[in-house]
Short mmCIF file of C-alpha atoms in Angstrom, two decimals:
data_model
loop_
_atom_site.label_atom_id
_atom_site.label_comp_id
_atom_site.label_asym_id
_atom_site.label_seq_id
_atom_site.Cartn_x
_atom_site.Cartn_y
_atom_site.Cartn_z
CA MET A 11 17.20 -19.24 -150.10
CA ASP A 12 19.79 -21.31 -151.56
CA PHE A 13 23.26 -19.52 -150.44
CA ALA A 14 25.39 -22.50 -152.63
CA PHE A 15 27.97 -20.84 -155.16
CA SER A 16 27.98 -22.14 -158.40
CA PRO A 17 30.82 -24.07 -159.98
CA ASP A 18 31.88 -21.15 -161.63
CA GLN A 19 31.82 -18.87 -158.86
CA LEU A 20 33.75 -21.13 -156.82
CA ALA A 21 36.45 -21.22 -159.81
CA ILE A 22 36.37 -17.39 -159.46
CA ARG A 23 36.75 -17.27 -155.19
CA ASP A 24 39.40 -19.87 -155.25
CA THR A 25 41.56 -17.27 -158.08
CA ILE A 26 40.57 -14.42 -155.90
CA ARG A 27 41.48 -15.75 -152.79
CA GLU A 28 44.91 -16.95 -154.05
CA LEU A 29 45.83 -13.50 -155.55
CA VAL A 30 44.89 -11.91 -152.35
CA GLN A 31 47.56 -14.16 -150.55
CA ASP A 32 50.20 -13.90 -152.45
CA LYS A 33 50.03 -10.26 -153.94
CA VAL A 34 47.22 -8.54 -152.04
CA VAL A 35 48.20 -9.11 -148.45
CA PRO A 36 51.97 -8.65 -148.79
CA ARG A 37 51.29 -5.20 -150.34
CA ALA A 38 48.46 -3.74 -148.18
CA ALA A 39 50.73 -2.24 -145.03
CA GLU A 40 52.61 -0.44 -147.59
CA ILE A 41 49.67 0.90 -149.47
CA ASP A 42 48.05 2.03 -146.44
CA GLN A 43 51.27 3.75 -145.08
CA LYS A 44 52.04 5.77 -148.36
CA LEU A 45 48.84 6.45 -149.51
CA GLU A 46 49.93 4.67 -152.54
CA TYR A 47 47.27 3.80 -155.22
CA PRO A 48 47.73 -0.04 -156.21
CA LYS A 49 48.40 0.09 -159.87
CA ASP A 50 49.96 -3.00 -159.95
CA ILE A 51 47.03 -4.92 -158.13
CA GLU A 52 44.45 -3.14 -160.56
CA ARG A 53 46.51 -4.46 -163.60
CA LEU A 54 46.87 -7.98 -161.78
CA PHE A 55 42.91 -7.85 -161.27
CA ALA A 56 41.99 -6.97 -164.71
CA GLU A 57 44.33 -9.51 -166.10
CA ASN A 58 42.67 -11.98 -163.99
CA GLY A 59 39.19 -11.11 -165.19
CA ILE A 60 37.82 -9.73 -161.53
CA LEU A 61 36.92 -6.21 -162.85
CA GLY A 62 34.79 -7.80 -165.14
CA ILE A 63 32.68 -9.29 -162.55
CA PRO A 64 30.04 -7.06 -162.31
CA PHE A 65 29.25 -7.22 -166.32
CA PRO A 66 27.30 -9.89 -167.82
CA GLU A 67 29.06 -12.30 -170.96
CA GLU A 68 27.20 -10.49 -173.83
CA TYR A 69 28.86 -7.07 -172.27
CA GLY A 70 32.25 -8.94 -171.98
CA GLY A 71 32.12 -9.59 -168.58
CA VAL A 72 32.29 -12.60 -166.43
CA SER A 73 29.13 -12.88 -164.62
CA GLY A 74 26.78 -9.82 -163.71
CA SER A 75 25.44 -11.47 -160.42
CA SER A 76 25.18 -9.43 -157.15
CA VAL A 77 26.30 -12.44 -155.37
CA SER A 78 29.43 -13.09 -157.48
CA ILE A 79 30.42 -9.27 -156.80
CA CYS A 80 29.87 -9.87 -153.11
CA MET A 81 31.56 -13.03 -152.81
CA GLY A 82 34.75 -11.21 -154.85
CA VAL A 83 34.62 -8.19 -152.76
CA GLU A 84 34.54 -10.25 -149.32
CA GLU A 85 37.76 -11.93 -150.37
CA ILE A 86 39.51 -9.09 -151.29
CA ALA A 87 38.60 -7.09 -148.08
CA LYS A 88 39.92 -9.92 -146.33
CA GLY A 89 43.08 -9.01 -147.06
CA ASP A 90 42.92 -5.03 -147.86
CA ALA A 91 40.17 -2.97 -147.78
CA THR A 92 41.32 -0.45 -150.41
CA CYS A 93 42.03 -3.22 -152.68
CA SER A 94 38.53 -4.57 -152.61
CA LEU A 95 37.32 -1.07 -153.57
CA LEU A 96 38.70 -1.66 -156.97
CA LEU A 97 35.94 -4.45 -157.74
CA ALA A 98 33.07 -2.61 -155.72
CA VAL A 99 33.85 0.70 -157.36
CA GLN A 100 33.93 -0.80 -160.72
CA ALA A 101 30.36 -2.23 -159.99
CA LEU A 102 28.90 0.82 -158.39
CA GLY A 103 30.18 2.99 -161.39
CA SER A 104 28.96 0.62 -164.22
CA TYR A 105 25.44 -0.08 -162.36
CA PRO A 106 23.94 2.83 -163.64
CA ILE A 107 25.03 1.87 -167.38
CA LEU A 108 23.66 -1.66 -166.94
CA ILE A 109 20.50 -0.61 -165.06
CA ALA A 110 19.82 2.35 -167.34
CA GLY A 111 21.59 2.74 -170.45
CA SER A 112 20.07 1.63 -173.93
CA GLU A 113 21.66 -1.51 -175.71
CA GLU A 114 23.57 0.93 -177.51
CA GLN A 115 25.50 2.34 -174.47
CA LYS A 116 25.98 -0.95 -173.14
CA LYS A 117 27.59 -2.75 -175.92
CA ARG A 118 29.77 0.68 -176.51
CA LEU A 119 30.65 1.28 -172.70
CA CYS A 120 30.72 -1.81 -170.75
CA PRO A 121 33.55 -4.13 -172.72
CA PRO A 122 36.42 -1.75 -172.08
CA LEU A 123 35.01 -1.85 -168.28
CA ALA A 124 34.63 -5.43 -168.08
CA ALA A 125 38.14 -5.70 -169.55
CA GLY A 126 39.66 -3.79 -166.85
CA ASP A 127 41.03 -1.35 -169.61
CA GLN A 128 38.94 1.33 -167.93
CA LEU A 129 37.89 2.19 -164.73
CA ALA A 130 34.28 3.24 -163.56
CA SER A 131 33.26 6.14 -160.84
CA TYR A 132 29.85 7.34 -159.49
CA ALA A 133 29.79 10.82 -158.55
CA LEU A 134 26.56 11.63 -156.67
CA SER A 135 27.81 13.60 -153.80
CA GLU A 136 28.22 17.29 -153.41
CA PRO A 137 29.90 19.94 -150.87
CA ASN A 138 26.30 20.73 -149.40
CA SER A 139 24.36 17.43 -150.51
CA GLY A 140 25.68 14.15 -149.10
CA SER A 141 22.65 12.31 -147.50
CA ASP A 142 20.14 14.92 -149.15
CA ALA A 143 21.41 14.22 -152.64
CA ALA A 144 17.99 15.73 -154.09
CA ALA A 145 19.85 19.12 -153.22
CA MET A 146 22.56 18.88 -155.63
CA LYS A 147 23.30 22.10 -157.09
CA THR A 148 25.12 20.93 -160.35
CA ILE A 149 23.60 22.07 -163.23
CA ALA A 150 23.49 20.36 -167.03
CA ARG A 151 22.14 23.04 -169.59
CA ARG A 152 21.38 21.32 -173.44
CA TYR A 153 22.90 23.21 -176.22
CA GLY A 154 21.70 21.24 -179.49
CA ASP A 155 23.28 17.46 -179.47
CA GLU A 156 25.25 18.42 -176.10
CA TYR A 157 25.30 19.03 -172.57
CA VAL A 158 26.95 21.34 -170.70
CA LEU A 159 27.98 20.75 -166.66
CA ASN A 160 29.14 22.85 -164.37
CA GLY A 161 29.62 22.27 -160.56
CA SER A 162 31.17 20.20 -158.56
CA LYS A 163 31.02 16.82 -156.83
CA ILE A 164 33.13 15.51 -153.17
CA PHE A 165 34.36 12.63 -151.73
CA ILE A 166 34.41 10.68 -155.43
CA THR A 167 36.37 7.43 -154.72
CA GLY A 168 38.59 6.80 -158.14
CA ALA A 169 38.02 10.37 -159.70
CA SER A 170 41.57 10.60 -160.71
CA GLU A 171 41.71 6.96 -162.11
CA ALA A 172 38.72 6.82 -163.93
CA SER A 173 38.00 6.64 -167.51
CA VAL A 174 34.64 6.44 -167.25
CA MET A 175 32.70 9.05 -164.51
CA VAL A 176 28.63 8.65 -164.23
CA ALA A 177 27.51 12.07 -163.15
CA PHE A 178 24.31 13.46 -161.89
CA ALA A 179 23.03 16.98 -162.37
CA ARG A 180 20.29 19.22 -162.67
CA THR A 181 18.61 19.30 -165.90
CA ASP A 182 15.61 21.33 -164.43
CA PRO A 183 16.49 23.53 -161.42
CA GLU A 184 13.03 23.92 -160.46
CA ALA A 185 11.88 20.43 -160.28
CA GLY A 186 13.64 19.23 -157.37
CA ALA A 187 14.28 15.38 -157.26
CA ARG A 188 12.38 15.03 -160.53
CA GLY A 189 14.93 17.69 -162.36
CA ILE A 190 18.06 15.62 -162.38
CA SER A 191 19.33 13.49 -164.80
CA ALA A 192 22.28 11.02 -165.09
CA PHE A 193 25.17 11.09 -167.82
CA VAL A 194 28.55 9.19 -168.45
CA LEU A 195 31.39 11.35 -169.15
CA GLU A 196 34.10 9.70 -170.79
CA ARG A 197 37.25 11.75 -169.88
CA GLU A 198 38.76 11.81 -173.25
CA GLN A 199 35.91 13.96 -174.66
CA SER A 200 34.51 15.36 -171.34
CA PRO A 201 37.35 15.71 -169.01
CA TRP A 202 36.42 16.85 -165.55
CA LYS A 203 39.00 18.53 -162.66
CA VAL A 204 39.84 16.56 -159.96
CA GLU A 205 41.13 19.52 -157.36
CA LYS A 206 42.07 17.54 -154.65
CA LEU A 207 42.64 14.08 -153.28
CA GLU A 208 41.74 13.61 -149.49
CA HIS A 209 43.52 11.99 -146.91
CA LYS A 210 41.41 10.21 -145.02
CA LEU A 211 41.37 7.74 -141.69
CA GLY A 212 41.49 4.47 -143.82
CA ILE A 213 41.57 2.76 -147.28
CA ARG A 214 44.25 5.46 -147.64
CA GLY A 215 45.31 3.90 -150.78
CA SER A 216 42.13 4.38 -152.73
CA PRO A 217 41.87 7.89 -154.24
CA THR A 218 39.12 10.26 -152.85
CA GLY A 219 38.70 13.52 -154.88
CA TYR A 220 36.90 16.54 -155.08
CA VAL A 221 35.80 16.69 -158.79
CA VAL A 222 34.92 20.21 -160.63
CA PHE A 223 33.18 20.51 -163.90
CA GLU A 224 33.82 23.56 -165.77
CA ASP A 225 32.20 24.02 -168.67
CA VAL A 226 32.30 20.08 -169.40
CA LYS A 227 30.75 19.28 -172.84
CA VAL A 228 28.69 15.65 -172.49
CA PRO A 229 27.20 14.66 -176.03
CA ALA A 230 23.61 13.96 -175.72
CA HIS A 231 23.51 10.34 -176.48
CA ASN A 232 25.89 9.73 -173.31
CA ARG A 233 22.68 10.74 -171.30
CA LEU A 234 21.15 7.39 -169.39
CA GLY A 235 17.80 7.36 -169.82
CA ASP A 236 15.18 10.33 -169.96
CA GLU A 237 15.77 13.94 -168.54
CA GLY A 238 14.48 13.74 -164.94
CA GLN A 239 14.97 10.21 -164.49
CA GLY A 240 18.23 10.33 -162.87
CA PHE A 241 17.65 10.26 -159.09
CA LYS A 242 15.52 7.16 -159.46
CA ILE A 243 18.48 5.59 -161.23
CA ALA A 244 20.46 7.00 -158.46
CA LEU A 245 18.76 5.12 -155.63
CA ASN A 246 18.25 2.41 -157.79
CA VAL A 247 22.11 2.02 -158.04
CA LEU A 248 22.46 2.34 -154.33
CA ASP A 249 19.92 -0.92 -153.92
CA HIS A 250 22.47 -2.75 -156.15
CA SER A 251 25.73 -1.62 -154.65
CA ARG A 252 24.69 -1.73 -150.95
CA PRO A 253 25.31 -5.58 -149.94
CA GLY A 254 28.71 -5.04 -151.86
CA ILE A 255 29.63 -2.46 -149.27
CA GLY A 256 28.31 -4.84 -146.73
CA ALA A 257 30.55 -7.96 -148.07
CA GLN A 258 33.33 -5.53 -147.81
CA ALA A 259 32.69 -4.98 -144.40
CA LEU A 260 32.27 -8.48 -143.93
CA GLY A 261 35.67 -9.10 -145.42
CA ILE A 262 37.39 -6.70 -143.17
CA ALA A 263 35.99 -8.10 -139.91
CA GLU A 264 36.88 -11.73 -140.96
CA GLY A 265 39.97 -10.72 -141.83
CA ALA A 266 40.52 -8.84 -138.43
CA PHE A 267 38.90 -11.90 -136.57
CA ASP A 268 41.03 -14.22 -138.30
CA TYR A 269 44.30 -12.77 -137.21
CA ALA A 270 42.98 -11.86 -133.77
CA LEU A 271 41.93 -15.85 -133.48
CA ASN A 272 45.14 -17.01 -134.53
CA TYR A 273 47.13 -14.53 -132.44
CA SER A 274 45.26 -15.57 -129.12
CA LYS A 275 46.30 -19.26 -129.69
CA GLU A 276 50.04 -18.17 -129.68
CA ARG A 277 50.19 -15.27 -127.36
CA GLN A 278 51.10 -16.38 -123.93
CA GLN A 279 50.23 -14.90 -120.68
CA PHE A 280 50.12 -16.36 -117.00
CA GLY A 281 51.91 -19.71 -118.39
CA GLN A 282 49.23 -20.37 -121.19
CA PRO A 283 47.77 -19.30 -124.52
CA ILE A 284 45.20 -16.08 -123.72
CA ALA A 285 42.77 -18.20 -126.11
CA SER A 286 42.58 -20.40 -122.85
CA PHE A 287 40.97 -17.45 -120.64
CA GLN A 288 36.87 -17.90 -120.87
CA GLY A 289 36.86 -13.79 -120.73
CA LEU A 290 38.57 -14.09 -124.29
CA GLN A 291 36.70 -17.03 -125.38
CA TRP A 292 33.54 -15.44 -125.14
CA MET A 293 34.77 -12.06 -127.08
CA LEU A 294 35.61 -14.66 -129.80
CA ALA A 295 32.38 -16.47 -129.66
CA ASP A 296 30.38 -13.01 -130.09
CA MET A 297 32.66 -12.03 -132.81
CA ALA A 298 32.31 -15.20 -134.96
CA THR A 299 28.40 -15.14 -134.35
CA GLN A 300 28.35 -11.51 -135.55
CA ILE A 301 30.23 -12.58 -138.68
CA GLU A 302 28.11 -15.43 -139.62
CA ALA A 303 25.06 -13.34 -139.22
CA ALA A 304 26.09 -10.62 -141.34
CA ARG A 305 27.27 -12.99 -144.40
CA HIS A 306 23.94 -14.85 -144.16
CA LEU A 307 22.12 -11.34 -144.61
CA VAL A 308 24.65 -9.82 -147.13
CA PHE A 309 24.20 -12.65 -149.44
CA PHE A 310 20.40 -13.08 -148.87
CA ALA A 311 20.14 -9.15 -150.29
CA ALA A 312 22.50 -10.52 -152.95
CA VAL A 313 20.42 -12.86 -154.08
CA LYS A 314 16.94 -10.32 -153.88
CA VAL A 315 19.16 -7.98 -156.08
CA ASP A 316 19.72 -10.76 -158.51
CA GLU A 317 16.20 -11.50 -158.61
CA ALA A 318 14.99 -7.81 -158.69
CA ALA A 319 12.86 -8.72 -155.72
CA ALA A 320 10.35 -6.03 -154.77
CA ASP A 321 11.81 -6.00 -151.23
CA MET A 322 15.49 -5.30 -152.41
CA THR A 323 15.50 -1.90 -150.99
CA LYS A 324 14.49 -3.00 -147.53
CA TYR A 325 17.11 -6.05 -147.60
CA ALA A 326 20.29 -3.96 -149.13
CA ALA A 327 19.85 -1.48 -146.46
CA MET A 328 19.59 -4.02 -143.71
CA ALA A 329 22.86 -5.79 -145.38
CA LYS A 330 24.79 -2.76 -145.28
CA LEU A 331 23.66 -1.26 -142.13
CA PHE A 332 24.06 -4.68 -140.12
CA ALA A 333 27.11 -5.56 -141.18
CA SER A 334 29.24 -2.22 -141.43
CA ASP A 335 27.98 -2.15 -137.55
CA MET A 336 29.11 -5.38 -136.97
CA ALA A 337 32.78 -4.66 -138.51
CA MET A 338 33.16 -1.92 -136.57
CA ARG A 339 32.36 -4.14 -133.34
CA VAL A 340 34.48 -6.96 -134.41
CA THR A 341 37.74 -4.92 -135.38
CA THR A 342 37.25 -2.84 -132.46
CA ASP A 343 37.38 -6.23 -130.11
CA ALA A 344 40.38 -7.39 -132.48
CA VAL A 345 42.28 -4.62 -131.51
CA GLN A 346 41.63 -5.46 -127.70
CA VAL A 347 42.30 -8.87 -128.12
CA LEU A 348 46.10 -8.11 -128.98
CA GLY A 349 46.12 -5.50 -126.58
CA GLY A 350 49.06 -2.96 -127.07
CA TYR A 351 50.21 -4.95 -130.10
CA GLY A 352 46.69 -4.02 -131.96
CA TYR A 353 47.10 -0.43 -131.16
CA ILE A 354 50.64 0.09 -133.48
CA ASN A 355 50.84 -0.18 -137.19
CA ASP A 356 53.08 -3.71 -137.20
CA TYR A 357 49.95 -5.38 -136.80
CA PRO A 358 46.92 -5.22 -139.41
CA VAL A 359 44.01 -4.86 -136.95
CA GLU A 360 44.64 -1.53 -136.49
CA ARG A 361 44.48 -0.76 -139.95
CA MET A 362 41.35 -3.14 -140.63
CA MET A 363 39.80 -1.06 -137.68
CA ARG A 364 40.14 2.19 -139.28
CA ASP A 365 39.22 0.40 -142.41
CA ALA A 366 36.05 -0.62 -140.92
CA LYS A 367 34.76 2.66 -140.45
CA ILE A 368 33.99 4.39 -143.50
CA THR A 369 31.56 0.92 -144.60
CA GLN A 370 29.27 2.60 -141.93
CA ILE A 371 29.13 6.06 -143.57
CA TYR A 372 29.72 6.05 -147.39
CA GLU A 373 26.77 4.71 -149.85
CA GLY A 374 24.46 6.09 -147.24
CA THR A 375 25.30 6.76 -143.82
CA ASN A 376 23.73 3.78 -141.41
CA GLN A 377 21.19 6.65 -140.09
CA ILE A 378 20.03 6.75 -143.69
CA GLN A 379 19.61 3.02 -144.03
CA ARG A 380 17.47 3.09 -140.88
CA VAL A 381 15.29 5.31 -142.64
CA VAL A 382 15.06 3.63 -145.52
CA ILE A 383 14.41 0.45 -143.61
CA GLY A 384 11.65 2.22 -141.88
CA ARG A 385 9.95 3.59 -144.95
CA ALA A 386 10.15 0.50 -146.14
CA LEU A 387 8.21 -1.36 -142.98
CA LEU A 388 5.82 1.46 -143.21
CA ARG A 389 4.95 0.54 -146.71
CA GLU A 390 4.58 -2.88 -146.07
#
């Protein structure tokens, strides 16, 4: 497959790279230490069209390509994982609309999201249904031309900042996974309550909310697809979004590796740079090789998504699994390269190591990715 970026994609990448170096990297430590949502970076990304990357041009966007999304997320994550979630979650929260929405819904809902005037979020997990998403308890009952939602969702990225939330709820409590439907909640007419924001190990500037629905009214015209199609939509969305998490992990690892490599050239021990020692060279060689392998798998999966390939589920899971495990190894090794300095927050690699951990957990734990891959192999 051809992994070469088009001239338009290269132009987007160069813009993102410049913005990340000039604006994101200088803010990254402060965002992490203050647990501060980067509103300034959100506005910067909106003004430069970065939040429009997940959307096709006909809906006011820039691209709509998974390859472009992964490219953007990777570049931002090199500087700061928190800020990369601005793009990654805009894609995640908008995918249900792009995948399952009617033409009317896409034309109505997507342009403000593509312009960055609104942010999207995705509400699937619940306190007692994480990996077992089909066990959700949130209920949606229909009364005439509207549904009323009651229940709760947990670990919802951007819940406090989003204007649009795609939520999944049971319309038929007795039908298992086939009784779940998907709804677009617009905050002004279908307000949700964020009861608390979580305090986290990493991605500390990204608000992760516990969301409660108390008699939240949603117009029937904001249901995505037919009743009972919600679980299928949710799984399809994750197939589309998992390469993006692989790209985030890839970017985090690249950022940590670049810092460790440059440090090893400058740090003197025993009268010479530590990069001159074979043991450390082997560490760097392993890190670089793992990053390169992950890059190829992530973009291979992204091409599969763009082509709607029959085996994209398997490759999306592989990309997320391999890249996130790789990021955890590489960032841990980057801390080791810096020794004691790697363990203090004066240096960015400890933040990158903390940020890397979540990529093994969200959008399907890596244990679930192995289940997905195993089932795909058996079907083949």
